[in-house]
Amino acid sequence: MNKREFLRTAGGAGLGLLLTPRLWAEYAEMPVQRLAEEEAFWAAIRGKYRLTPDYINLESGYYSMQAEPVLEAFIARVREVNYEASLYMRTKQVPNKAGARDKLAAMAGCLPAELCITRNTTESLDTVIAGYDWKTGDEAVMAEQDYGHMLAQFRLQARRFGMVNKLVSLPIDPTSDDEIVQLYANAITPRTRLMMVPHMVNITGQILPVRKIVDMAHAKGVDVMVDGAHAFAHIDYKIPDLGCDYYGASLHKWLGCPLGTGILYVRREKIATLWPIYGDYRMTDDADIMKLNHTGTHPVHTDLAIANAIAFHNAIGTQRKEARLRYLQNYWTSKVRGMSNVVLYTPTDPARSCAIANVGIKGMGPTDLAKSLLEKDRIFTVGVDNAGVHGVRVTPHVFIQPKELDKFVAAIAQYSKRVQVFY
Ligand SMILES: Cc1ncc(COP(=O)(O)O)c(C=O)c1O
């Protein structure tokens, strides 16, 4: 994005300038890799967030706070909807939500008719899993490292319809993309119908070679549903380029939308085959994605604020954001890798991860480590102790500074020296 485009999107959306025109003139043309290390630029972005002085927030992976301009716009939206009340609901709700959907479709690179706004990834992916016409003996393939509640939804289908779930386990440092593709390929049988693939594993940050997995699966007649909870507005891609049949993501994670916003993408040819979970008497067209989207009366002001979050995101730019987030992760992981008693549960190859990483200390449980980090060091992370991962997940957002990560690295160094390891 050049300076003129920036002024048009950020200024035009009423967000105000993220940077002063002088700063922008300095950074607009800078290559993203160099800009990733320009602290003055990122300090200006950080200035758009209201951050607590009580702790360093390295847990944006659950819910990423809205930037102040987005939050203010959201509050104004709440007032606007409340003011017009039922009149708003009867006359503006549907066209306004369609407008937000169109903006998201442009961001995702898909047709508006292939996308609907949901409340979160859970709703999006559960709609697909439970909307499938399962028959006894049908098989689905997924990974041990997939999100637990998604795995649970597959287990429910197994109980209800007698379908069968097959689990693979993802190596953190694969020798090649082919190793991952082969892993999934080996789990496919003539009964396999659907495969769930995480775009970015939430507990390790590992990015999977989705396109290659999809091509392999399609060649064997298997549909692919991608869990993009953490990838959307975090790394640069367009959903149709992945080739998948279904894609779900949460917007309250890396896009910085209000809580309770997500997307469901269904490839056009696949819409008719899914059963809706909720009924809607108006939606008789089997090929209309909106048949999957009737959740009743819901907080529509959150949908309105999506446009503001997109404008804020676009003003930074996905490539700049991705480069900065990867820089931050590598900044701290490169310092702790190799420390004695320290285990990294995130790929060594920087291309296979971005903001998310996970670190454990031998002899110290992840929950204890997260608790000590918060109580003693005032650093907020989350402990993960499953699927072969035993460490704290660390998810810095764009407002985090390297000097805060230095404090985290110093804390890890201290704990790694203190533990007693019995071999
Ligand atoms: C990989 C993955 N899938 C799905 C979800 C569910 O997201 P949500 O709670 O927003 O529905 C999460 C949440 O953290 C996740 O990490």
Short mmCIF file of C-alpha atoms and ligand atoms in Angstrom, two decimals:
data_model
loop_
_atom_site.label_atom_id
_atom_site.label_comp_id
_atom_site.label_asym_id
_atom_site.label_seq_id
_atom_site.Cartn_x
_atom_site.Cartn_y
_atom_site.Cartn_z
CA MET A 1 0.00 0.00 0.00
CA ASN A 2 1.41 3.40 -0.90
CA LYS A 3 0.87 6.65 0.96
CA ARG A 4 -2.18 7.69 -1.05
CA GLU A 5 -3.88 4.30 -0.61
CA PHE A 6 -3.15 4.40 3.09
CA LEU A 7 -4.71 7.82 3.49
CA ARG A 8 -7.76 6.63 1.56
CA THR A 9 -8.38 3.45 3.62
CA ALA A 10 -7.44 4.50 7.16
CA GLY A 11 -8.48 8.12 6.92
CA GLY A 12 -11.54 7.35 4.82
CA ALA A 13 -12.79 4.83 7.36
CA GLY A 14 -12.73 7.53 10.00
CA LEU A 15 -10.11 5.78 12.06
CA GLY A 16 -7.73 8.70 12.00
CA LEU A 17 -4.17 8.25 10.92
CA LEU A 18 -2.20 5.45 12.50
CA LEU A 19 0.91 7.46 11.89
CA THR A 20 1.61 11.10 11.35
CA PRO A 21 2.06 11.97 7.65
CA ARG A 22 5.75 12.58 8.39
CA LEU A 23 6.25 9.12 9.86
CA TRP A 24 4.22 7.57 7.10
CA ALA A 25 6.31 9.26 4.42
CA GLU A 26 9.33 7.66 6.05
CA TYR A 27 7.94 4.12 6.24
CA ALA A 28 5.48 3.65 3.37
CA GLU A 29 8.02 2.34 0.90
CA MET A 30 10.26 0.46 3.33
CA PRO A 31 10.62 -3.30 2.59
CA VAL A 32 8.55 -5.27 5.09
CA GLN A 33 11.50 -7.24 6.49
CA ARG A 34 13.30 -4.00 7.36
CA LEU A 35 10.17 -2.38 8.67
CA ALA A 36 9.65 -5.37 10.98
CA GLU A 37 12.61 -4.08 13.03
CA GLU A 38 11.71 -0.36 12.95
CA GLU A 39 10.74 0.23 16.56
CA ALA A 40 9.54 3.81 15.96
CA PHE A 41 6.95 2.55 13.46
CA TRP A 42 5.69 -0.17 15.81
CA ALA A 43 5.70 2.19 18.77
CA ALA A 44 3.24 4.36 16.84
CA ILE A 45 1.02 1.31 16.26
CA ARG A 46 1.38 0.35 19.94
CA GLY A 47 0.13 3.82 20.83
CA LYS A 48 -3.24 2.85 19.35
CA TYR A 49 -3.81 0.21 22.06
CA ARG A 50 -4.68 0.71 25.71
CA LEU A 51 -2.27 -1.57 27.53
CA THR A 52 -2.25 -2.45 31.20
CA PRO A 53 0.94 -1.61 33.11
CA ASP A 54 0.22 -4.59 35.41
CA TYR A 55 1.57 -7.35 33.17
CA ILE A 56 3.05 -8.04 29.75
CA ASN A 57 0.33 -9.61 27.62
CA LEU A 58 1.80 -12.55 25.67
CA GLU A 59 -1.60 -14.26 25.28
CA SER A 60 -3.23 -12.55 22.29
CA GLY A 61 -3.95 -15.99 20.80
CA TYR A 62 -7.14 -16.44 22.79
CA TYR A 63 -8.63 -13.01 22.31
CA SER A 64 -6.70 -10.13 20.87
CA MET A 65 -7.81 -6.80 22.27
CA GLN A 66 -9.29 -4.28 19.89
CA ALA A 67 -7.17 -1.25 19.06
CA GLU A 68 -8.64 1.91 20.60
CA PRO A 69 -10.03 3.32 17.30
CA VAL A 70 -11.81 0.00 16.70
CA LEU A 71 -13.12 -0.15 20.26
CA GLU A 72 -14.44 3.41 20.07
CA ALA A 73 -16.15 2.65 16.76
CA PHE A 74 -17.62 -0.52 18.29
CA ILE A 75 -19.04 1.41 21.24
CA ALA A 76 -20.55 3.94 18.83
CA ARG A 77 -22.10 0.99 16.92
CA VAL A 78 -23.63 -0.34 20.15
CA ARG A 79 -25.22 3.07 20.77
CA GLU A 80 -26.41 3.33 17.16
CA VAL A 81 -28.16 -0.06 17.22
CA ASN A 82 -29.61 0.59 20.68
CA TYR A 83 -30.93 3.98 19.58
CA GLU A 84 -32.79 2.61 16.57
CA ALA A 85 -33.61 -0.70 18.27
CA SER A 86 -36.20 -2.78 16.37
CA LEU A 87 -36.25 -0.35 13.47
CA TYR A 88 -32.56 -1.02 13.00
CA MET A 89 -33.14 -4.77 13.22
CA ARG A 90 -35.99 -4.70 10.72
CA THR A 91 -34.53 -2.30 8.17
CA LYS A 92 -30.74 -2.18 8.40
CA GLN A 93 -29.51 -5.36 10.03
CA VAL A 94 -29.45 -7.56 6.94
CA PRO A 95 -27.95 -5.10 4.41
CA ASN A 96 -25.36 -3.92 6.93
CA LYS A 97 -24.29 -7.45 7.75
CA ALA A 98 -24.05 -8.20 4.03
CA GLY A 99 -21.80 -5.15 3.69
CA ALA A 100 -19.47 -6.48 6.39
CA ARG A 101 -19.54 -9.90 4.71
CA ASP A 102 -18.51 -8.31 1.37
CA LYS A 103 -15.51 -6.64 3.01
CA LEU A 104 -14.46 -9.93 4.59
CA ALA A 105 -14.88 -11.74 1.27
CA ALA A 106 -12.59 -9.18 -0.38
CA MET A 107 -10.04 -9.77 2.36
CA ALA A 108 -10.36 -13.56 2.07
CA GLY A 109 -10.24 -13.38 -1.74
CA CYS A 110 -13.45 -15.37 -2.20
CA LEU A 111 -16.92 -14.70 -3.58
CA PRO A 112 -19.33 -13.07 -1.10
CA ALA A 113 -21.70 -15.95 -1.88
CA GLU A 114 -19.15 -18.40 -0.42
CA LEU A 115 -18.80 -16.65 2.93
CA CYS A 116 -20.94 -15.97 5.98
CA ILE A 117 -20.27 -14.23 9.27
CA THR A 118 -20.44 -16.54 12.26
CA ARG A 119 -19.73 -16.02 15.94
CA ASN A 120 -16.43 -17.88 15.91
CA THR A 121 -14.41 -20.77 14.46
CA THR A 122 -16.29 -23.23 16.66
CA GLU A 123 -19.60 -22.32 15.07
CA SER A 124 -18.08 -22.32 11.57
CA LEU A 125 -16.39 -25.71 11.76
CA ASP A 126 -19.12 -27.37 13.83
CA THR A 127 -21.60 -26.29 11.14
CA VAL A 128 -19.59 -28.28 8.61
CA ILE A 129 -18.85 -31.31 10.79
CA ALA A 130 -22.44 -31.65 12.01
CA GLY A 131 -23.86 -30.65 8.61
CA TYR A 132 -22.21 -33.57 6.87
CA ASP A 133 -24.43 -36.44 5.78
CA TRP A 134 -22.51 -39.10 7.74
CA LYS A 135 -23.17 -42.78 7.14
CA THR A 136 -22.06 -45.68 9.33
CA GLY A 137 -18.48 -46.60 8.51
CA ASP A 138 -17.60 -43.28 6.87
CA GLU A 139 -14.17 -42.05 7.95
CA ALA A 140 -12.66 -38.66 8.80
CA VAL A 141 -9.00 -37.82 9.31
CA MET A 142 -7.62 -35.20 11.70
CA ALA A 143 -4.56 -34.50 13.84
CA GLU A 144 -3.95 -35.09 17.53
CA GLN A 145 -2.81 -31.43 17.60
CA ASP A 146 -6.12 -30.10 16.28
CA TYR A 147 -8.26 -27.95 18.60
CA GLY A 148 -9.85 -30.13 21.27
CA HIS A 149 -13.47 -29.02 20.84
CA MET A 150 -13.31 -29.64 17.10
CA LEU A 151 -12.07 -33.17 17.79
CA ALA A 152 -14.93 -33.53 20.26
CA GLN A 153 -17.46 -32.59 17.58
CA PHE A 154 -16.10 -35.39 15.39
CA ARG A 155 -16.38 -37.79 18.34
CA LEU A 156 -20.04 -36.78 18.69
CA GLN A 157 -20.67 -37.68 15.06
CA ALA A 158 -18.95 -41.03 15.65
CA ARG A 159 -21.33 -41.76 18.55
CA ARG A 160 -24.37 -40.61 16.67
CA PHE A 161 -23.79 -42.02 13.20
CA GLY A 162 -21.12 -44.69 13.65
CA MET A 163 -18.60 -42.85 11.52
CA VAL A 164 -14.92 -43.44 12.35
CA ASN A 165 -12.21 -40.89 13.20
CA LYS A 166 -8.54 -41.48 12.39
CA LEU A 167 -5.87 -39.39 14.08
CA VAL A 168 -2.40 -38.51 12.80
CA SER A 169 0.29 -36.86 14.93
CA LEU A 170 2.22 -33.93 13.46
CA PRO A 171 6.02 -33.79 13.81
CA ILE A 172 7.17 -30.32 14.92
CA ASP A 173 10.23 -30.33 12.68
CA PRO A 174 9.28 -32.22 9.51
CA THR A 175 12.09 -32.89 7.05
CA SER A 176 9.88 -31.59 4.22
CA ASP A 177 6.29 -30.70 3.33
CA ASP A 178 6.03 -34.16 1.80
CA GLU A 179 6.50 -35.77 5.19
CA ILE A 180 3.35 -34.01 6.40
CA VAL A 181 1.41 -34.71 3.20
CA GLN A 182 2.38 -38.39 3.39
CA LEU A 183 1.28 -38.59 7.00
CA TYR A 184 -2.23 -37.51 6.04
CA ALA A 185 -2.19 -39.62 2.87
CA ASN A 186 -1.37 -42.75 4.89
CA ALA A 187 -4.50 -42.26 7.01
CA ILE A 188 -6.83 -42.18 4.00
CA THR A 189 -8.82 -45.30 3.10
CA PRO A 190 -11.58 -45.85 0.52
CA ARG A 191 -14.08 -44.92 3.32
CA THR A 192 -12.51 -41.49 4.02
CA ARG A 193 -14.80 -38.53 3.24
CA LEU A 194 -13.49 -35.54 5.16
CA MET A 195 -10.16 -34.35 6.49
CA MET A 196 -9.66 -31.58 9.05
CA VAL A 197 -6.36 -29.70 8.73
CA PRO A 198 -5.15 -26.90 11.02
CA HIS A 199 -3.77 -23.98 9.03
CA MET A 200 -1.78 -23.00 12.12
CA VAL A 201 -1.62 -25.34 15.11
CA ASN A 202 -2.82 -23.35 18.10
CA ILE A 203 -0.56 -24.99 20.71
CA THR A 204 2.71 -24.91 18.73
CA GLY A 205 2.23 -22.25 16.05
CA GLN A 206 3.15 -24.71 13.30
CA ILE A 207 1.94 -23.64 9.83
CA LEU A 208 0.94 -26.57 7.63
CA PRO A 209 1.44 -26.89 3.84
CA VAL A 210 -2.32 -26.75 3.33
CA ARG A 211 -2.38 -26.49 -0.46
CA LYS A 212 -0.24 -29.63 -0.86
CA ILE A 213 -2.38 -31.57 1.61
CA VAL A 214 -5.56 -30.45 -0.17
CA ASP A 215 -4.24 -31.45 -3.60
CA MET A 216 -3.32 -34.90 -2.30
CA ALA A 217 -6.70 -35.32 -0.57
CA HIS A 218 -8.72 -34.16 -3.57
CA ALA A 219 -6.83 -36.58 -5.81
CA LYS A 220 -8.18 -39.32 -3.51
CA GLY A 221 -11.73 -37.88 -3.50
CA VAL A 222 -11.55 -36.54 0.07
CA ASP A 223 -12.94 -33.14 1.13
CA VAL A 224 -10.77 -30.84 3.24
CA MET A 225 -11.94 -28.52 6.00
CA VAL A 226 -9.28 -26.10 7.25
CA ASP A 227 -9.21 -24.72 10.78
CA GLY A 228 -7.95 -21.19 10.19
CA ALA A 229 -8.73 -19.87 13.68
CA HIS A 230 -5.24 -18.43 14.01
CA ALA A 231 -4.23 -17.81 10.42
CA PHE A 232 -6.74 -15.19 9.29
CA ALA A 233 -5.30 -11.62 9.45
CA HIS A 234 -2.08 -13.13 10.81
CA ILE A 235 -0.36 -14.51 7.71
CA ASP A 236 -0.80 -13.46 4.09
CA TYR A 237 -2.93 -15.78 1.92
CA LYS A 238 -6.25 -15.98 0.12
CA ILE A 239 -8.63 -18.80 1.02
CA PRO A 240 -9.33 -20.00 -2.57
CA ASP A 241 -5.56 -20.37 -3.14
CA LEU A 242 -5.58 -23.09 -0.49
CA GLY A 243 -8.04 -25.07 -2.63
CA CYS A 244 -9.93 -26.33 0.42
CA ASP A 245 -13.66 -27.03 0.56
CA TYR A 246 -14.42 -25.46 3.93
CA TYR A 247 -12.59 -22.86 6.02
CA GLY A 248 -13.39 -21.41 9.44
CA ALA A 249 -11.71 -18.59 11.34
CA SER A 250 -12.24 -16.33 14.34
CA LEU A 251 -12.02 -12.58 13.86
CA HIS A 252 -11.58 -11.79 17.56
CA LYS A 253 -8.12 -13.33 17.43
CA TRP A 254 -5.69 -11.75 14.94
CA LEU A 255 -8.04 -9.29 13.21
CA GLY A 256 -8.78 -7.58 16.54
CA CYS A 257 -12.58 -7.57 16.15
CA PRO A 258 -14.97 -7.52 19.11
CA LEU A 259 -15.58 -10.88 20.79
CA GLY A 260 -17.94 -13.22 18.97
CA THR A 261 -17.00 -12.74 15.32
CA GLY A 262 -15.93 -15.40 12.84
CA ILE A 263 -16.20 -16.55 9.23
CA LEU A 264 -17.29 -19.68 7.47
CA TYR A 265 -16.18 -20.25 3.87
CA VAL A 266 -17.77 -23.02 1.83
CA ARG A 267 -16.61 -23.62 -1.74
CA ARG A 268 -19.57 -22.90 -3.99
CA GLU A 269 -20.08 -26.45 -5.24
CA LYS A 270 -20.14 -27.78 -1.67
CA ILE A 271 -22.87 -25.55 -0.21
CA ALA A 272 -25.77 -27.68 -1.40
CA THR A 273 -24.37 -30.84 0.24
CA LEU A 274 -24.37 -29.46 3.82
CA TRP A 275 -27.34 -29.77 6.19
CA PRO A 276 -28.05 -26.58 8.18
CA ILE A 277 -28.03 -26.93 11.97
CA TYR A 278 -30.68 -24.25 12.51
CA GLY A 279 -33.81 -24.05 10.42
CA ASP A 280 -35.04 -20.91 8.67
CA TYR A 281 -38.31 -20.92 6.75
CA ARG A 282 -37.03 -18.37 4.20
CA MET A 283 -33.96 -20.31 3.23
CA THR A 284 -35.14 -22.87 0.79
CA ASP A 285 -32.31 -22.54 -1.70
CA ASP A 286 -29.90 -25.40 -1.02
CA ALA A 287 -27.09 -23.53 -2.73
CA ASP A 288 -27.36 -20.38 -0.60
CA ILE A 289 -24.71 -20.25 2.13
CA MET A 290 -27.10 -18.18 4.26
CA LYS A 291 -29.05 -21.38 4.93
CA LEU A 292 -26.15 -22.23 7.31
CA ASN A 293 -26.28 -18.90 9.06
CA HIS A 294 -29.56 -18.56 10.93
CA THR A 295 -28.52 -18.27 14.59
CA GLY A 296 -31.45 -16.10 15.63
CA THR A 297 -31.27 -12.62 17.12
CA HIS A 298 -27.67 -11.85 18.00
CA PRO A 299 -25.47 -8.82 18.88
CA VAL A 300 -25.42 -7.23 15.44
CA HIS A 301 -23.24 -4.29 16.52
CA THR A 302 -20.28 -6.69 16.63
CA ASP A 303 -20.81 -7.42 12.95
CA LEU A 304 -20.76 -3.69 12.22
CA ALA A 305 -17.42 -3.19 13.94
CA ILE A 306 -15.79 -5.73 11.60
CA ALA A 307 -15.47 -2.96 9.00
CA ASN A 308 -13.52 -0.84 11.49
CA ALA A 309 -11.20 -3.70 12.41
CA ILE A 310 -10.53 -4.41 8.73
CA ALA A 311 -9.71 -0.74 8.11
CA PHE A 312 -7.27 -0.76 11.04
CA HIS A 313 -5.70 -4.01 9.84
CA ASN A 314 -5.42 -2.78 6.24
CA ALA A 315 -3.82 0.45 7.38
CA ILE A 316 -0.94 -1.64 8.73
CA GLY A 317 -1.11 -4.22 5.92
CA THR A 318 -1.10 -8.01 6.24
CA GLN A 319 2.45 -8.43 4.95
CA ARG A 320 3.84 -5.86 7.37
CA LYS A 321 1.95 -7.44 10.25
CA GLU A 322 3.09 -10.96 9.35
CA ALA A 323 6.72 -9.87 9.06
CA ARG A 324 6.61 -8.07 12.43
CA LEU A 325 4.91 -10.98 14.21
CA ARG A 326 7.43 -13.47 12.82
CA TYR A 327 10.25 -11.12 13.79
CA LEU A 328 8.96 -10.92 17.38
CA GLN A 329 8.68 -14.70 17.68
CA ASN A 330 12.15 -15.30 16.27
CA TYR A 331 13.50 -12.53 18.47
CA TRP A 332 12.76 -14.48 21.63
CA THR A 333 12.87 -18.09 20.42
CA SER A 334 16.37 -17.61 18.98
CA LYS A 335 17.51 -16.49 22.44
CA VAL A 336 16.06 -19.42 24.39
CA ARG A 337 16.74 -22.22 21.87
CA GLY A 338 19.72 -24.17 23.12
CA MET A 339 19.42 -23.06 26.77
CA SER A 340 19.83 -26.10 29.00
CA ASN A 341 16.54 -27.61 30.22
CA VAL A 342 14.59 -25.53 27.68
CA VAL A 343 12.42 -27.27 25.06
CA LEU A 344 10.88 -25.45 22.09
CA TYR A 345 7.63 -26.94 20.76
CA THR A 346 7.66 -24.77 17.62
CA PRO A 347 9.31 -25.52 14.26
CA THR A 348 12.93 -24.44 13.85
CA ASP A 349 12.32 -23.36 10.24
CA PRO A 350 11.00 -19.74 10.47
CA ALA A 351 8.77 -20.29 7.42
CA ARG A 352 6.78 -22.90 9.36
CA SER A 353 5.54 -20.52 12.09
CA CYS A 354 4.72 -16.87 12.76
CA ALA A 355 3.69 -15.14 16.02
CA ILE A 356 2.83 -18.26 18.01
CA ALA A 357 5.48 -20.33 19.76
CA ASN A 358 5.65 -22.62 22.75
CA VAL A 359 8.43 -23.17 25.26
CA GLY A 360 8.74 -25.64 28.11
CA ILE A 361 11.19 -26.25 30.90
CA LYS A 362 12.21 -29.79 31.76
CA GLY A 363 11.12 -30.65 35.28
CA MET A 364 8.57 -27.83 35.53
CA GLY A 365 4.90 -28.34 34.60
CA PRO A 366 3.45 -25.90 32.04
CA THR A 367 0.74 -24.70 34.43
CA ASP A 368 3.31 -24.00 37.15
CA LEU A 369 5.50 -22.17 34.66
CA ALA A 370 2.60 -20.00 33.44
CA LYS A 371 1.57 -19.31 37.05
CA SER A 372 5.09 -18.30 38.11
CA LEU A 373 5.51 -16.13 35.03
CA LEU A 374 2.32 -14.26 35.85
CA GLU A 375 2.69 -14.00 39.61
CA LYS A 376 6.43 -13.43 39.91
CA ASP A 377 7.40 -11.90 36.56
CA ARG A 378 4.12 -10.21 35.59
CA ILE A 379 4.11 -11.94 32.19
CA PHE A 380 0.88 -13.51 30.94
CA THR A 381 1.11 -16.74 28.88
CA VAL A 382 -0.90 -19.97 28.93
CA GLY A 383 0.24 -23.48 29.86
CA VAL A 384 -0.33 -26.31 27.37
CA ASP A 385 0.05 -29.91 28.49
CA ASN A 386 -1.32 -32.23 25.81
CA ALA A 387 -0.69 -33.81 22.39
CA GLY A 388 3.03 -34.11 23.15
CA VAL A 389 3.35 -30.40 23.99
CA HIS A 390 4.41 -29.40 27.53
CA GLY A 391 5.13 -25.70 27.67
CA VAL A 392 3.67 -22.22 27.76
CA ARG A 393 2.18 -20.81 24.59
CA VAL A 394 3.45 -17.33 23.79
CA THR A 395 1.47 -15.11 21.43
CA PRO A 396 2.73 -11.53 21.10
CA HIS A 397 0.61 -9.12 19.05
CA VAL A 398 1.77 -6.04 17.14
CA PHE A 399 1.86 -3.91 20.29
CA ILE A 400 4.53 -6.06 21.97
CA GLN A 401 8.06 -4.68 22.02
CA PRO A 402 11.38 -6.58 21.97
CA LYS A 403 12.31 -5.14 25.36
CA GLU A 404 9.26 -6.87 26.84
CA LEU A 405 10.36 -10.12 25.22
CA ASP A 406 13.79 -9.59 26.80
CA LYS A 407 12.07 -9.78 30.19
CA PHE A 408 10.39 -13.02 29.16
CA VAL A 409 13.70 -14.48 27.96
CA ALA A 410 15.38 -13.48 31.25
CA ALA A 411 12.58 -15.18 33.21
CA ILE A 412 12.89 -18.40 31.16
CA ALA A 413 16.67 -18.36 31.71
CA GLN A 414 16.11 -18.07 35.47
CA TYR A 415 13.60 -20.93 35.62
CA SER A 416 15.74 -23.15 33.42
CA LYS A 417 18.64 -22.79 35.88
CA ARG A 418 16.50 -23.32 38.95
CA VAL A 419 14.82 -26.60 38.02
CA GLN A 420 16.19 -29.92 39.13
CA VAL A 421 16.06 -32.45 36.35
CA PHE A 422 16.20 -36.15 37.17
CA TYR A 423 17.23 -38.23 34.18
C1 LIG B 1 -7.10 -23.99 16.27
C2 LIG B 1 -8.35 -23.47 16.91
N1 LIG B 1 -9.53 -23.84 16.40
C3 LIG B 1 -10.68 -23.39 16.91
C4 LIG B 1 -10.69 -22.55 17.99
C5 LIG B 1 -12.01 -22.07 18.53
O1 LIG B 1 -12.08 -20.70 18.38
P1 LIG B 1 -13.34 -19.93 18.98
O2 LIG B 1 -13.33 -20.17 20.45
O3 LIG B 1 -13.10 -18.51 18.63
O4 LIG B 1 -14.52 -20.52 18.36
C6 LIG B 1 -9.50 -22.14 18.56
C7 LIG B 1 -9.50 -21.25 19.72
O5 LIG B 1 -8.51 -20.89 20.29
C8 LIG B 1 -8.30 -22.61 18.01
O6 LIG B 1 -7.12 -22.25 18.51
#
